[in-house]
Structures are given as structure tokens and as C-alpha cells.
Coordinates of C-alpha atoms in Angstrom, one line a residue:
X1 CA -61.8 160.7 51.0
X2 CA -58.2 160.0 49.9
X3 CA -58.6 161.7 46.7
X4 CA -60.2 164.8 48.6
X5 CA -57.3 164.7 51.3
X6 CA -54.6 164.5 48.0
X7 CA -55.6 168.0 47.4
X8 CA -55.7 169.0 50.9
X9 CA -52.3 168.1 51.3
X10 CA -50.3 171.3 49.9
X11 CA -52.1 173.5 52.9
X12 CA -51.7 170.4 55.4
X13 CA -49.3 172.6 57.6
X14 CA -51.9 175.6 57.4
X15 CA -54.6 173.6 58.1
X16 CA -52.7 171.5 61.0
X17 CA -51.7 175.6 62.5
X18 CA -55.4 176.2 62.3
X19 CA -56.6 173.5 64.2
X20 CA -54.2 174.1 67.1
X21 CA -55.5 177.6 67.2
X22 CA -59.0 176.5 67.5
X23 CA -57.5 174.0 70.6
X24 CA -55.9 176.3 72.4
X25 CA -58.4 179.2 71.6
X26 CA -61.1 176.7 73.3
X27 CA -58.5 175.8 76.1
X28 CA -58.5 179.3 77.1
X29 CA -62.1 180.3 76.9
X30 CA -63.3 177.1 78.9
X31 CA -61.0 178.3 81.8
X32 CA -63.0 182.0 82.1
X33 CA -65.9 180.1 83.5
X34 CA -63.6 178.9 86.2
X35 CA -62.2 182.0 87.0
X36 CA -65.4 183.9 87.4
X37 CA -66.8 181.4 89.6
X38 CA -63.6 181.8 91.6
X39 CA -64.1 185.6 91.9
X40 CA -68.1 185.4 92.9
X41 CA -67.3 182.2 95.5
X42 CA -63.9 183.9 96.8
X43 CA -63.6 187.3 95.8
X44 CA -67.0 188.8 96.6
X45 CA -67.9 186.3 99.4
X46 CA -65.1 187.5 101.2
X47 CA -65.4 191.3 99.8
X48 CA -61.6 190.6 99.0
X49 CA -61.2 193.6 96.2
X50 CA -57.6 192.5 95.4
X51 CA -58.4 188.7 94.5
X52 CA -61.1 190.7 92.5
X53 CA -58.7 192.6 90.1
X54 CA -56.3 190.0 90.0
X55 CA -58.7 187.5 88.3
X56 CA -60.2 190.1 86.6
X57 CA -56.6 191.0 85.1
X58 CA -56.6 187.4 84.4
X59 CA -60.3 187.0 82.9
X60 CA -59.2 189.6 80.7
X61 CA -55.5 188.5 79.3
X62 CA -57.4 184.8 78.6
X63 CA -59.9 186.7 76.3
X64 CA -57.2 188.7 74.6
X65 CA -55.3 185.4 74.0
X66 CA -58.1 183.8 73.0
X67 CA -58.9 186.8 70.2
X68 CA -55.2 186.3 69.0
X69 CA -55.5 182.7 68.3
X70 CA -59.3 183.2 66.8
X71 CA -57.3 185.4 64.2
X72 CA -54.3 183.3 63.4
X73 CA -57.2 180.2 62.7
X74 CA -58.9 182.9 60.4
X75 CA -55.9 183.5 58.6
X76 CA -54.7 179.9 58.6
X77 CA -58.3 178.4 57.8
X78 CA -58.8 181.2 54.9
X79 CA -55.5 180.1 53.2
X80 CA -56.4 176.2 53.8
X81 CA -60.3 176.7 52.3
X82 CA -59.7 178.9 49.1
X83 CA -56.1 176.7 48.4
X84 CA -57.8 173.6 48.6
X85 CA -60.7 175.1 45.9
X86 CA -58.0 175.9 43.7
X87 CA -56.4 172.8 44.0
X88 CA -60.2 171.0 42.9
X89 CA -60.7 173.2 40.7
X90 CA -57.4 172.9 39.0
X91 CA -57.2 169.1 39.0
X92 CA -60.6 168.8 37.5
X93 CA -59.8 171.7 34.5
X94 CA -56.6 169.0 33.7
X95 CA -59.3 166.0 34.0
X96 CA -61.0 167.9 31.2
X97 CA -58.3 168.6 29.3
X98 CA -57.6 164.9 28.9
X99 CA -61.3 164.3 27.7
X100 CA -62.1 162.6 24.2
X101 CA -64.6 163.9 22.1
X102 CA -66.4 161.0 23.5
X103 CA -66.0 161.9 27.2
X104 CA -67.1 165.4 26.8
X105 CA -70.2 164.1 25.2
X106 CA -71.5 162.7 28.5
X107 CA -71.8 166.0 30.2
X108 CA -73.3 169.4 29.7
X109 CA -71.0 172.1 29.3
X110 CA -73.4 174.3 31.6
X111 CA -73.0 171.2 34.2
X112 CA -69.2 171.6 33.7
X113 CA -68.7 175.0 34.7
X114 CA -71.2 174.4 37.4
X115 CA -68.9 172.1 38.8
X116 CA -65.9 173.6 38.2
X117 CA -67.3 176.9 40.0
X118 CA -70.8 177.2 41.9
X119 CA -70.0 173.7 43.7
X120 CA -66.2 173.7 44.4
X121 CA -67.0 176.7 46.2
X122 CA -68.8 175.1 48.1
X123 CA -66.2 172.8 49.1
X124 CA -64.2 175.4 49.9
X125 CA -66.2 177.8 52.0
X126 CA -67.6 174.6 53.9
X127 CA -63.6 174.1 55.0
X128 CA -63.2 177.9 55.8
X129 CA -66.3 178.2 58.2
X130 CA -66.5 174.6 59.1
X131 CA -63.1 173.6 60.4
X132 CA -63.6 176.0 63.6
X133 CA -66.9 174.6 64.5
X134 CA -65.9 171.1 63.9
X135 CA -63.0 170.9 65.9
X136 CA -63.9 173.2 68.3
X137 CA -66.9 172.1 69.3
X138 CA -66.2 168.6 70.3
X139 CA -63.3 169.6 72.5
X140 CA -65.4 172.3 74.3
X141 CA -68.3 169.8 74.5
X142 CA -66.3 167.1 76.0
X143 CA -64.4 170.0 78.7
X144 CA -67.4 171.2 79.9
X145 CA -69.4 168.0 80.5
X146 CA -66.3 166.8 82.4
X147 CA -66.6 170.2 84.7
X148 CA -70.1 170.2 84.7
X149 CA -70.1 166.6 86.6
X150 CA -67.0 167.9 89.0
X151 CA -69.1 170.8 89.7
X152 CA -72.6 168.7 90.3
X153 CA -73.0 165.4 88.9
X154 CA -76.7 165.2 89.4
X155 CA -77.5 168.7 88.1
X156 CA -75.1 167.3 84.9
X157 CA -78.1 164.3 84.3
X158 CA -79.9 167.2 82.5
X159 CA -77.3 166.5 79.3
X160 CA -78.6 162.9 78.7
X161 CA -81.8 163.9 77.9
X162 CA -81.3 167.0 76.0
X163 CA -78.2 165.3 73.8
X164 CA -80.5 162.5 72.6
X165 CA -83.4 164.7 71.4
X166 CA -80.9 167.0 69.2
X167 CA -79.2 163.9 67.7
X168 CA -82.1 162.8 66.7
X169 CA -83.7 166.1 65.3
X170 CA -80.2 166.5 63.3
X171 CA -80.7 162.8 61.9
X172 CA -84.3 163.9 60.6
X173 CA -83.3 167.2 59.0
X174 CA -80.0 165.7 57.2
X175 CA -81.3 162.8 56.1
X176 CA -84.3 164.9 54.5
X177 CA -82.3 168.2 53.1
X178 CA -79.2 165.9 51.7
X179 CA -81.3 164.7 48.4
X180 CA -82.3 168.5 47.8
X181 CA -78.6 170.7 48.0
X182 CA -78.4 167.5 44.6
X183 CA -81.3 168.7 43.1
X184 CA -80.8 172.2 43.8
X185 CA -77.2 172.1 42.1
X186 CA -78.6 170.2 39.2
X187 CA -81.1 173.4 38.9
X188 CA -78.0 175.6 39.1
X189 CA -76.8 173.6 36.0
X190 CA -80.2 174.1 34.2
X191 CA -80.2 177.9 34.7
X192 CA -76.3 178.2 34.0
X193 CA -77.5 175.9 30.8
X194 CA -80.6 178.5 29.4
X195 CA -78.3 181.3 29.9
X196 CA -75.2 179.8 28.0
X197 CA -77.5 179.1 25.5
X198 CA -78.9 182.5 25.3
X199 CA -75.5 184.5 25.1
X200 CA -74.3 182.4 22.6
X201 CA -77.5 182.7 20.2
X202 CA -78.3 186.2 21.3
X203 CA -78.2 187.6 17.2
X204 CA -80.9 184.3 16.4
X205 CA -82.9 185.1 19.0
X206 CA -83.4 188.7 18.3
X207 CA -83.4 187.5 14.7
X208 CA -86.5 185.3 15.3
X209 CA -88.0 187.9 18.3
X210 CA -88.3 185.0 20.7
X211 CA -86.9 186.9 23.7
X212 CA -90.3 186.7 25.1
X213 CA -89.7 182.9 24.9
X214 CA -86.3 183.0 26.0
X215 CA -87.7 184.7 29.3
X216 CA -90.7 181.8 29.9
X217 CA -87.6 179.5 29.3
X218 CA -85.8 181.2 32.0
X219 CA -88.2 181.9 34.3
X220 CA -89.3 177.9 34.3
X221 CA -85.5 177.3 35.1
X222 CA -85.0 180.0 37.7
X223 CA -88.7 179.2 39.3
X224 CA -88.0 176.0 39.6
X225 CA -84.3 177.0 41.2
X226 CA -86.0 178.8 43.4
X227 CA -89.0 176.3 44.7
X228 CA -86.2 173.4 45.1
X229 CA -83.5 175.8 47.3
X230 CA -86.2 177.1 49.1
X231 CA -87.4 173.6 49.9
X232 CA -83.8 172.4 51.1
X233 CA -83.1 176.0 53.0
X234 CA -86.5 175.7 55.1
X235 CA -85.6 172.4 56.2
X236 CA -82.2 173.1 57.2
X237 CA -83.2 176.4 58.7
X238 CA -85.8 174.2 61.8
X239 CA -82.2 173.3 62.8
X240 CA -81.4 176.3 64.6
X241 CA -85.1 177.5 66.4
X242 CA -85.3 174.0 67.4
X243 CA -82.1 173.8 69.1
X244 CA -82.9 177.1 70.5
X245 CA -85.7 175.6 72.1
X246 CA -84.1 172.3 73.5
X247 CA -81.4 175.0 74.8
X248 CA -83.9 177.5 76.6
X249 CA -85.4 174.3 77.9
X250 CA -82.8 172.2 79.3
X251 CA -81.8 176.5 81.1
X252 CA -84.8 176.7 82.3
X253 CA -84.4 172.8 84.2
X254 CA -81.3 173.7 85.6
X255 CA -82.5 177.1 87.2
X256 CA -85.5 175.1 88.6
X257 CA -83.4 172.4 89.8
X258 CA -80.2 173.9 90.5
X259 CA -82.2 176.7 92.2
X260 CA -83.4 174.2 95.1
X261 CA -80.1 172.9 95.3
X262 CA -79.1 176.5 95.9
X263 CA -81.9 177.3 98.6
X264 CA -81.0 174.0 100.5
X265 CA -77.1 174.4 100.5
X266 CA -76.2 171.5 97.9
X267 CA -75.0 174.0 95.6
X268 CA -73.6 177.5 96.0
X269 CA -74.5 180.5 93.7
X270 CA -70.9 180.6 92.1
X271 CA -71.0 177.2 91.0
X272 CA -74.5 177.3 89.1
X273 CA -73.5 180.6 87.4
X274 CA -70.4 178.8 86.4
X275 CA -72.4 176.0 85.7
X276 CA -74.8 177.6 83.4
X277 CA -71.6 178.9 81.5
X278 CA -70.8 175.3 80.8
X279 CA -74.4 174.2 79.8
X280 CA -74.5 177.4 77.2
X281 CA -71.2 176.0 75.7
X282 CA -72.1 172.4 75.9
X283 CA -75.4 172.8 74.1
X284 CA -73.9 175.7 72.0
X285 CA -71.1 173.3 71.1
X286 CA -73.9 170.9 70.1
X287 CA -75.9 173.3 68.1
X288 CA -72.5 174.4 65.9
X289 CA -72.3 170.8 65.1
X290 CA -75.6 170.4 63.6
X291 CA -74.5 173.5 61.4
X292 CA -71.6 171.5 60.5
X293 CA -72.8 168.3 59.6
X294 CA -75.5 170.5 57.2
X295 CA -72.4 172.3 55.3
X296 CA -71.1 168.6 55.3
X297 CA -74.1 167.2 53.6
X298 CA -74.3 170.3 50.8
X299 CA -70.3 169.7 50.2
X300 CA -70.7 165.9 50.1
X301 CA -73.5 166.6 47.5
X302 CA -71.0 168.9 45.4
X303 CA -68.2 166.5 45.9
X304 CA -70.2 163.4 44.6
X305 CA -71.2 165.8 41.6
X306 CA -67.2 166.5 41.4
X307 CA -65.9 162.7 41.7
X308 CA -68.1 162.4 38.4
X309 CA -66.3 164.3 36.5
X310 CA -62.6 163.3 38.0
X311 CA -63.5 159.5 37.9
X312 CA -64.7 159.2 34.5
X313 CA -62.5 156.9 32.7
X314 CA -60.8 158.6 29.7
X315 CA -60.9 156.7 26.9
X316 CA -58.4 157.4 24.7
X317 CA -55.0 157.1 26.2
X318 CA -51.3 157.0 25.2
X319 CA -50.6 153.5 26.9
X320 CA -49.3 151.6 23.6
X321 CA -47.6 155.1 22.5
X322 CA -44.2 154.7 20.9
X323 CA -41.6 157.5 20.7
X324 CA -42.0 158.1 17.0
X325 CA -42.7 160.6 14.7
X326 CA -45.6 160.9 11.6
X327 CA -43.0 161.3 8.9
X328 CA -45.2 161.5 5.6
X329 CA -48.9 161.4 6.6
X330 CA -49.9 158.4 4.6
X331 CA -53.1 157.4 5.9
X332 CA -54.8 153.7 5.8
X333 CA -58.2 153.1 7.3
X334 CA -58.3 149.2 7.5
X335 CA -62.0 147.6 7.9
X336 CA -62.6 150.3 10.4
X337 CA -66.2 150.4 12.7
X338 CA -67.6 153.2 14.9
X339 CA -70.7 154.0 17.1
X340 CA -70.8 156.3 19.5
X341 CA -71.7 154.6 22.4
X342 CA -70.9 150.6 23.1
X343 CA -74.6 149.3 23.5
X344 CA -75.8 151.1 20.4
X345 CA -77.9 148.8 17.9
X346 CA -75.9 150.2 14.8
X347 CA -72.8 151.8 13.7
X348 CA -72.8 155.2 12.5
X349 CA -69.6 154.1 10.3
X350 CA -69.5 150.3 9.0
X351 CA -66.3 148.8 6.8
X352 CA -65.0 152.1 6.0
X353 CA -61.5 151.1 4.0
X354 CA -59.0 153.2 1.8
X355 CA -55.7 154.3 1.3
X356 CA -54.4 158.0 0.8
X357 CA -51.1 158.8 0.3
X358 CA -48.9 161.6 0.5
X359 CA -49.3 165.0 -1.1
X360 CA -52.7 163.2 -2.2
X361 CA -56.1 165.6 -2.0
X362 CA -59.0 163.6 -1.3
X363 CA -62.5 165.0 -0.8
X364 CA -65.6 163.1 0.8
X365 CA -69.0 163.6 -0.4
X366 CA -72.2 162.1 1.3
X367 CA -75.5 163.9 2.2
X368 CA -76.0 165.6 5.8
X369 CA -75.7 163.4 8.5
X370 CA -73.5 160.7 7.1
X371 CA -71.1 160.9 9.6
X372 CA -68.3 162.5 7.2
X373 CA -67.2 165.0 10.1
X374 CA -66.7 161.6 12.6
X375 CA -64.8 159.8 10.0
X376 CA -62.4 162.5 10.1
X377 CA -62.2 162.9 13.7
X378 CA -61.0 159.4 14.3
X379 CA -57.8 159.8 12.4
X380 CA -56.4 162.1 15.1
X381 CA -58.4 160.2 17.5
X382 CA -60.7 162.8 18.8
X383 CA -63.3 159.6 18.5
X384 CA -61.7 156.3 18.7
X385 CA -62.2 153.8 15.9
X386 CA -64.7 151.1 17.9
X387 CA -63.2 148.2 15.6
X388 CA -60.6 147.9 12.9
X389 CA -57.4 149.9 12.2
X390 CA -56.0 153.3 11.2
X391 CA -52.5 153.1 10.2
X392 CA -50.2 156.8 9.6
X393 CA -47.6 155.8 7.9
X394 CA -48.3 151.9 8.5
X395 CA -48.2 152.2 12.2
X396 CA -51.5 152.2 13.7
X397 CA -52.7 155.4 15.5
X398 CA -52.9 154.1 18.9
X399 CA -49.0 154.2 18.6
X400 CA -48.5 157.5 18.0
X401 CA -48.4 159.9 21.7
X402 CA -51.2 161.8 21.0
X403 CA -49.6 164.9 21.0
X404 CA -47.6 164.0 18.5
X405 CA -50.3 163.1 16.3
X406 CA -52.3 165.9 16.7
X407 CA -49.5 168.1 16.2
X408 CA -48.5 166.4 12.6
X409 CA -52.6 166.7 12.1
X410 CA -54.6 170.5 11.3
X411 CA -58.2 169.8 11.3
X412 CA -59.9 172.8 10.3
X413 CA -63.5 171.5 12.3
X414 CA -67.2 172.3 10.9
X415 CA -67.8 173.7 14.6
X416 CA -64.3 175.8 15.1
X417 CA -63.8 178.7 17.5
X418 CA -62.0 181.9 17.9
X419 CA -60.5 182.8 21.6
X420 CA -60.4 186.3 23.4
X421 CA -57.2 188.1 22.5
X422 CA -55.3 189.5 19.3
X423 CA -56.1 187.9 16.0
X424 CA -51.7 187.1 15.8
X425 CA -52.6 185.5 19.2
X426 CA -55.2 183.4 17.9
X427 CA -53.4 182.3 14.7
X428 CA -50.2 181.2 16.9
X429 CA -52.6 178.3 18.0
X430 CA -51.3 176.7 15.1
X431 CA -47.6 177.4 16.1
X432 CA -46.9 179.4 19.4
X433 CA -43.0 180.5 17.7
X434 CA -44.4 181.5 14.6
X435 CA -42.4 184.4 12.9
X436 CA -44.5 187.3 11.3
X437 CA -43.2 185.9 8.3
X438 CA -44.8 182.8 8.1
X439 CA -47.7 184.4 10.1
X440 CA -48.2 186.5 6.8
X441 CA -47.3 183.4 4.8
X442 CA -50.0 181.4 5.8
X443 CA -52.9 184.3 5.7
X444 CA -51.7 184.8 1.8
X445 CA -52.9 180.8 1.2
X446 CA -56.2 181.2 3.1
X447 CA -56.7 185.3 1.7
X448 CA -56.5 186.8 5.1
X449 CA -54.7 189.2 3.9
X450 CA -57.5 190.4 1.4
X451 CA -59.2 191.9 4.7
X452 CA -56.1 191.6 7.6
X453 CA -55.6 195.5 6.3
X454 CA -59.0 197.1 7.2
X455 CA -59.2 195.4 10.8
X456 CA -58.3 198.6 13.5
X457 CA -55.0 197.4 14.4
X458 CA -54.4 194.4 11.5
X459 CA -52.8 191.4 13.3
X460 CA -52.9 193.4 16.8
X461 CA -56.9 193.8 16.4
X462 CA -58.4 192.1 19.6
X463 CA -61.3 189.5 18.7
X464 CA -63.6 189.3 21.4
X465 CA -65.0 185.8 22.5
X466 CA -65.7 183.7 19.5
X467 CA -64.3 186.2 17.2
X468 CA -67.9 188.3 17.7
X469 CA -66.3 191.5 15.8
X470 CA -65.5 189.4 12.6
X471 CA -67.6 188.0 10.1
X472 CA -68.5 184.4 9.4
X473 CA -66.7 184.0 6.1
X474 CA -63.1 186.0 8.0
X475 CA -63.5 183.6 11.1
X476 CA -63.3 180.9 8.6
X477 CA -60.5 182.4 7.0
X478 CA -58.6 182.3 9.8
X479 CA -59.4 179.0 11.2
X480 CA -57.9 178.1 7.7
X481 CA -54.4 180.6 8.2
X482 CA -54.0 179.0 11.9
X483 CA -54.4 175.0 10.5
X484 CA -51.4 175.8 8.1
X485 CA -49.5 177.7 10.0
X486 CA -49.1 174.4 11.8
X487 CA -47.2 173.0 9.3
X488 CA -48.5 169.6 9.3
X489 CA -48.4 166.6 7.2
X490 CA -52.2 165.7 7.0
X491 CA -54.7 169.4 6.9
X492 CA -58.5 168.4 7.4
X493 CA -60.9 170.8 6.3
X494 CA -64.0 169.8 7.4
X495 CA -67.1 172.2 5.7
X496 CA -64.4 175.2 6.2
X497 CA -65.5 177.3 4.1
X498 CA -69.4 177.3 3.3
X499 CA -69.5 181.1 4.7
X500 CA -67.5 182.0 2.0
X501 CA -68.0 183.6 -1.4
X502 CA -67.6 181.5 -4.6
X503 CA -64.0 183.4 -5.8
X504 CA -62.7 183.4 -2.6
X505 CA -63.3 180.0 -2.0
X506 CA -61.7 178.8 -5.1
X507 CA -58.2 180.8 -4.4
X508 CA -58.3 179.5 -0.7
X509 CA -58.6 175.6 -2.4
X510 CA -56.1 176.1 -4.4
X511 CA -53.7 177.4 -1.8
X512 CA -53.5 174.3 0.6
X513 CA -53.0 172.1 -2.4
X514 CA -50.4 174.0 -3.9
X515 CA -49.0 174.3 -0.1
X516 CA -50.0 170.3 0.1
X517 CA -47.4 169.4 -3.0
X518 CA -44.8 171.1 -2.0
X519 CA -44.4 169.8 1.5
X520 CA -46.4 166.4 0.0
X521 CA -48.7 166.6 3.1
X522 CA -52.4 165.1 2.8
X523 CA -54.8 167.6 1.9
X524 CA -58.5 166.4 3.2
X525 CA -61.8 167.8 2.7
X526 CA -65.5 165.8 3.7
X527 CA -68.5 168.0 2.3
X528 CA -72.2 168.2 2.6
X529 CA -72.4 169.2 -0.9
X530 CA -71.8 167.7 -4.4
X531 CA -69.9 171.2 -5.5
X532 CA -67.9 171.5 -2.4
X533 CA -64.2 169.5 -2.8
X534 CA -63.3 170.8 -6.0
X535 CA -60.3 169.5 -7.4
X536 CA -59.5 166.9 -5.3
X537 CA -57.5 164.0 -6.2
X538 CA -60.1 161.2 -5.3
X539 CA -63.4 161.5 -4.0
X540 CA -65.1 159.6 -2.2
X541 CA -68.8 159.4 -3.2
X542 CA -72.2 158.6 -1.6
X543 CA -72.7 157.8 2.8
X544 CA -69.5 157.1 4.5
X545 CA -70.9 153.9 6.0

């Protein structure tokens, strides 16, 4: 609940403006009743047409006030709902920001956006709509029991037997839809997961002609979307008939009883109509409740799915980080262990030691699966080393602030990715101040510029998501131009360039290692395949581990 009030509290003055508009909105609309009863009992027993208008007058300013202060919590509760959904949904995007390798491997990237979208908006539209009923209806509850017994104590005894049968009803119907708005959001994740998948691998599957898969696939997910919300929206819909008819009822007692009282002179006809008023917005008041502690249960169920994400303990962080710099990118691995999770049997990397120093090109050779690609990703610690030591420089890695070893790092991954926008755009990853210059620079060493010419607009060309309208062998190209446009002192290239052709592949080789001697940076390449790291200094032969 702290946590969740931390991002509330940017909008706490909205919110706080809110709630007294709801107050004083209620205030206004409890005193009607009185004022009606005033004009039947006074006004039109004594035919007095004056006292008439003048509390009608009256009847009507309260309702006008009442509409202004209904509007200025719309506005108020509006601003406090959506800002506290960006606020969620903003601390959570930095949460992921700050995940390892490791971390994101724990959760589906479907179930990500899920929670990043579908359930903090349930968080926030729970806030808009619920803040009115919540603090509303306990004020007008409270109010109009406390007139209802000034106005007929014993007509009032009615309330103790209706509010005891809707508690309880509310109790059944929470504590049985709660478990399904969980499942139902993990079916959202399922059907946000099939579809991800199918965007993404649209050209296989029309490849392979499994779209009549595809849709079984999807309509498993989606049926079974359906079958749970519709299980947890039939429960939670008996809320409202069944308060309807615990409202009609306890009516329907109070005209019976309230109407003897009447023929017998214990109660006049003003007072029950005013009465009645109060019954309709004590049991109303009890009826918006139930509807708010149903959007409570669906946002607790998103929240909880939410607090996963923001409480998972990140597990590589700068807390031994030094303010130093990688000066040469000499690179030691020292007796160095890995598995990817703690209470694996075996280690996917076991006594991995060697020494490469500067301006050296080394290339790793081992069959598929040999964990070459990991190796590499602990020495900018996107993995971290589960025992031993990586030294830079003879300082171990954990020493370096991360950002400054990544920056002094280009990996070029097996698994890379293009972003929407200009291809000059995407190649400025490496470097955001770039000059066209050494933009151009770098795509001569990795033979962009053997195609840059016959894109539409060159280096202004927009690449849609994931570089679509380029080919495999220019994506890799590029991946290639925007790792040394970084300038670093150790460039990875991990399988980078398997889509491309034999000729092209040897120039783009020889370009980082030419570009590697002169600045004496590392030059590192793992492969899957005997032919693959050409020319290297060393290599490193047989399964990493």
C-alpha cells in the first residue's frame, strides 16, 4: 500500500480536491430530502404557496450546486486516475530497464506488456469511477441512518436486517470472483502471447501454410479467455439483481409498516416520503459499495500481478562500482562458473580461463549449444558470472558502473534488432552525436555503403519495426556499422554475419580488425561453425565448458 500511495502522491492535491467535492456534493443532496418533507408537511398542509416556491427555489439551487461539485470531482478524479496509471506505468518501464538478461528470463514478454497496459488500466479506471462511490457512499450511508432514526427510530430497525444480508452476499461473491479477474488476466497474457508470436513469424507461417493452425491456436487462447471472463463477470454481475431485490424488499416493509404508522397518527405522510428518500440512499449507498469493493478485488488482482514485476530483485547492480574508466579492454576470465539458475544440477559454463589482450582478435569455436553466445554475455554482464572472476583491465567487472562498461563494450548479438525510425537514427544507437562523417565511416568497415545508395532516401530511409523493409544480410550489416560507430575498446560479434554472402563477409572481417589495430581494441567473435572466425588471432577450440 505504500508503494501504491508513492505514486499517488504527485496528484495527492487533485485527488484530496476530489474528495471534498464528493463531501460536499453528498452534503447537499442529503439536505433535498429535508426540504421536500418540509414543503409537503408545511407548505401544502397549510396551502402556503409562498413557503412552496421558496423551498422549491431552494430545492433547486442545492441540485445545481450539487451538479457543479459532481463536475469539479470528474475533472479532479479524471486527472488523479489516468496520472496515477502513468505514474505505474512509468515506474515499472524503468523497473525493466534495469533488468539483467537473467531477470527478463523469468517473465514473458506478452505478460510484460500485459502488465504494463491491459492491468494498469485497470488500476487506473478503478480510481476514476471508484473514488466517488467509495467516499461518497459511506458519508451518505452514515447521514441518512442518522435521519432516518430522528425521523422514526422504530421504522429505522428495518436497516439491521437488510445490512447484514448484503454484507454477507458481497462476502460470497468477492471471495469467489477474486481468484478469476487472476486467471482471467493471465488468459489476457496467453492471447497477447499467440498474437506476438504470430506478427512476428507472420513470413514462416505463411511460409509453412499453418495459418489454419495459427487460428486453432488462437481460438484455444481466446475460448478459453472468454469461458474464464465470463465465469468471473456472471458472478460479479448477481451483485446488482440481488441488491435490487434486498432493496425492493426492505421498500416494500417500510410502506407496509410505515403505512400503519401513518393510518394511526405515529407518522405523518411527509416524514415517510422523506423517509423513503433516505432508505433509497442508504441502501443505494450500500449497493455502490459492493460495486466498489468488486473493482477493488480486479485492481488488487492487477496490482499483485504489478508488485511482481516492481519487486523482483535485480541482480546485477552497480553497488561495488568505482568511478573508473576501461582504458585498454584487456580481458581476463579467471576460473569463471555459470548456470542460469542457482538450484540447477550443472553449469552451462565450468573453469572457463584465458587472457586476451589488446588489439588481440580471438574467435570461439564450439558446436550449437555450447553456450558460446553466454560466455560472451558475461563480460558486459548481461549474465553475471555465478563463480570466479572477469577482470577488464585487471579490475574485476563488478567495479566498473555499468554504463561505463557497456559503453567501452559493442556486442553485435546473434538475436539483434532494428527500431522504427530512419536507418541514421538507428545507427546513432551506437553514438547519439555521431557526425555524418563517422556515420559514413563506419558503414565503409561493415559495406553498408555497398547498398546505403539504392535505399529510397539512403540514411533518411525509415525502417519499419525490426528493420521489416531490409534484408537479413543489410540488417546485419548494420547491426555491424552501429557496434563500431561506438567506438569501443572490446567489439563482440556474436554469429553476425551468417546472412551474409561469402565476399562480403570476408571485407566486413577484415574491416573491424584493421579498425581493431589501429585503436588496439579487442576484436571478439564465438561461432557455430569451424569456417566462421577467420583470421583471428587465437581461437579457441571445441565446447566452452
Amino acid at each position: 500500500m505504500k508503494t501504491f500511495l508513492s505514486y499517488l502522491k504527485p496528484y495527492r492535491r487533485q485527488a484530496v480536491l476530489a474528495v471534498l467535492c464528493i463531501e460536499a456534493e453528498a452534503a447537499f443532496e442529503l439536505v433535498i430530502p429535508l426540504v421536500m418533507a418540509q414543503i409537503i408537511d408545511v407548505g401544502v398542509a397549510n396551502g402556503d404557496r409562498r413557503y412552496i416556491l421558496m423551498k422549491g427555489l431552494q430545492m433547486v439551487l442545492f441540485a445545481l450546486i450539487s451538479l457543479a461539485l459532481g463536475q469539479g470531482y470528474a475533472h479532479f478524479a479524471s486527472t488523479t486516475g489516468q496520472g496515477l496509471g502513468a505514474e505505474i506505468r512509468k515506474a515499472e518501464f524503468q523497473k525493466l530497464q534495469q533488468f539483467s538478461f537473467a531477470n527478463t528470463d523469468k517473465f514473458r514478454t506478452s505478460s510484460l506488456v500485459t502488465r504494463l497496459t491491459s492491468d494498469v488500466t485497470t488500476i487506473q479506471n478503478s480510481v476514476s469511477t471508484g473514488m466517488r462511490p467509495a467516499f461518497r457512499s459511506p458519508v451518505m450511508m452514515l447521514i441518512a441512518l442518522t435521519v432516518s432514526f430522528t425521523i422514526n427510530a422504530k421504522l429505522a430497525l428495518v436497516f439491521f436486517v437488510a445490512a447484514p444480508l448484503l454484507g454477507a452476499i458481497l462476502f460470497y461473491i468477492v471471495t469467489h470472483v477474486r481468484p478469476l479477474y487472476g486467471l482471467m488476466q493471465g488468459s489476457v497474457d496467453l492471447v497477447n502471447r499467440v498474437i506476438q508470436e504470430n506478427l512476428t513469424a507472420i513470413r514462416v507461417v505463411k511460409s509453412y501454410v499453418r495459418g489454419d493452425y495459427e487460428i486453432q491456436k488462437f481460438d484455444e487462447v481466446n475460448t478459453n479467455l472468454q469461458n474464464t471472463s465470463e465465469r468471473a463477470f456472471r458472478l460479479a454481475a448477481l451483485n446488482m439483481p440481488v441488491m435490487q431485490f434486498i432493496l425492493y424488499g426492505t421498500i416494500l416493509s417500510i410502506l407496509w409498516f410505515g403505512g400503519n404508522l401513518a393510518s394511526v397518527g405515529g407518522l405523518k405522510v411527509g416524514e415517510l416520503t422523506g423517509f423513503l428518500s433516505y432508505v433509497m440512499q442508504v441502501l443505494n449507498s450500500l449497493m455502490m459499495l459492493s460495486n466498489v469493493f468488486l473493482m477493488m478485488t480486479r485492481s488488487l488482482a492487477s496490482w499483485k500481478r504489478i508488485s511482481e514485476v516492481m519487486d523482483e530483485e535485480i541482480d546485477i547492480r552497480d553497488d561495488q562500482a568505482q568511478d573508473i574508466r576501461v582504458e585498454r579492454g584487456d580481458i581476463r576470465f579467471d576460473h569463471v562458473y555459470f548456470k542460469y539458475k542457482a538450484q540447477a544440477e550443472e553449469y552451462v559454463l565450468s573453469d572457463i580461463s584465458f587472457h586476451i589482450e589488446p588489439g588481440q582478435t580471438v574467435g570461439i569455436i564450439g558446436q550449437t549449444g555450447s553456450a558460446k553466445s553466454t560466455l560472451i554475455q558475461l563480460i558486459p554482464r548481461l549474465y553475471e558470472a555465478t563463480s570466479g572472476q572477469i577482470y577488464i583491465d585487471g579490475i574485476p567487472v563488478q567495479q566498473y558502473p555499468l554504463r561505463e562498461l557497456r559503453d567501452s563494450i559493442a556486442v553485435v548479438l546473434q538475436k539483434n534488432t532494428l527500431f522504427s525510425g530512419t536507418v541514421k537514427a538507428n545507427l546513432r544507437w551506437g553514438r547519439e552525436n555521431a557526425t555524418d562523417q563517422e556515420i559514413g565511416e563506419a558503414c565503409r568497415i561493415a559495406c553498408v555503403d555497398e547498398f546505403i545508395d539504392r535505399l529510397e532516401h539512403g540514411y533518411d530511409t525509415e525502417l519499419g519495426q525490426g528493420g521489416v523493409n531490409v534484408s537479413g544480410g543489410q540488417k546485419q550489416r548494420l547491426y555491424i556499422a552501429r557496434a563500431i560507430l561506438k567506438k569501443p575498446k572490446v567489439l563482440i560479434l556474436d554469429d553476425s554475419t551468417s546472412a551474409v554472402d561469402t565476399a562480403t563477409e570476408a571485407k566486413i572481417r577484415g574491416g573491424p580488425g584493421r579498425e581493431s589495430a589501429r585503436r588496439h581494441q579487442n576484436h571478439y567473435r564465438p561461432a557455430d561453425y569451424l569456417g566462421a572466425p577467420r583470421g583471428p588471432d587465437h581461437h579457441s577450440g571445441g565446447r566452452p565448458y
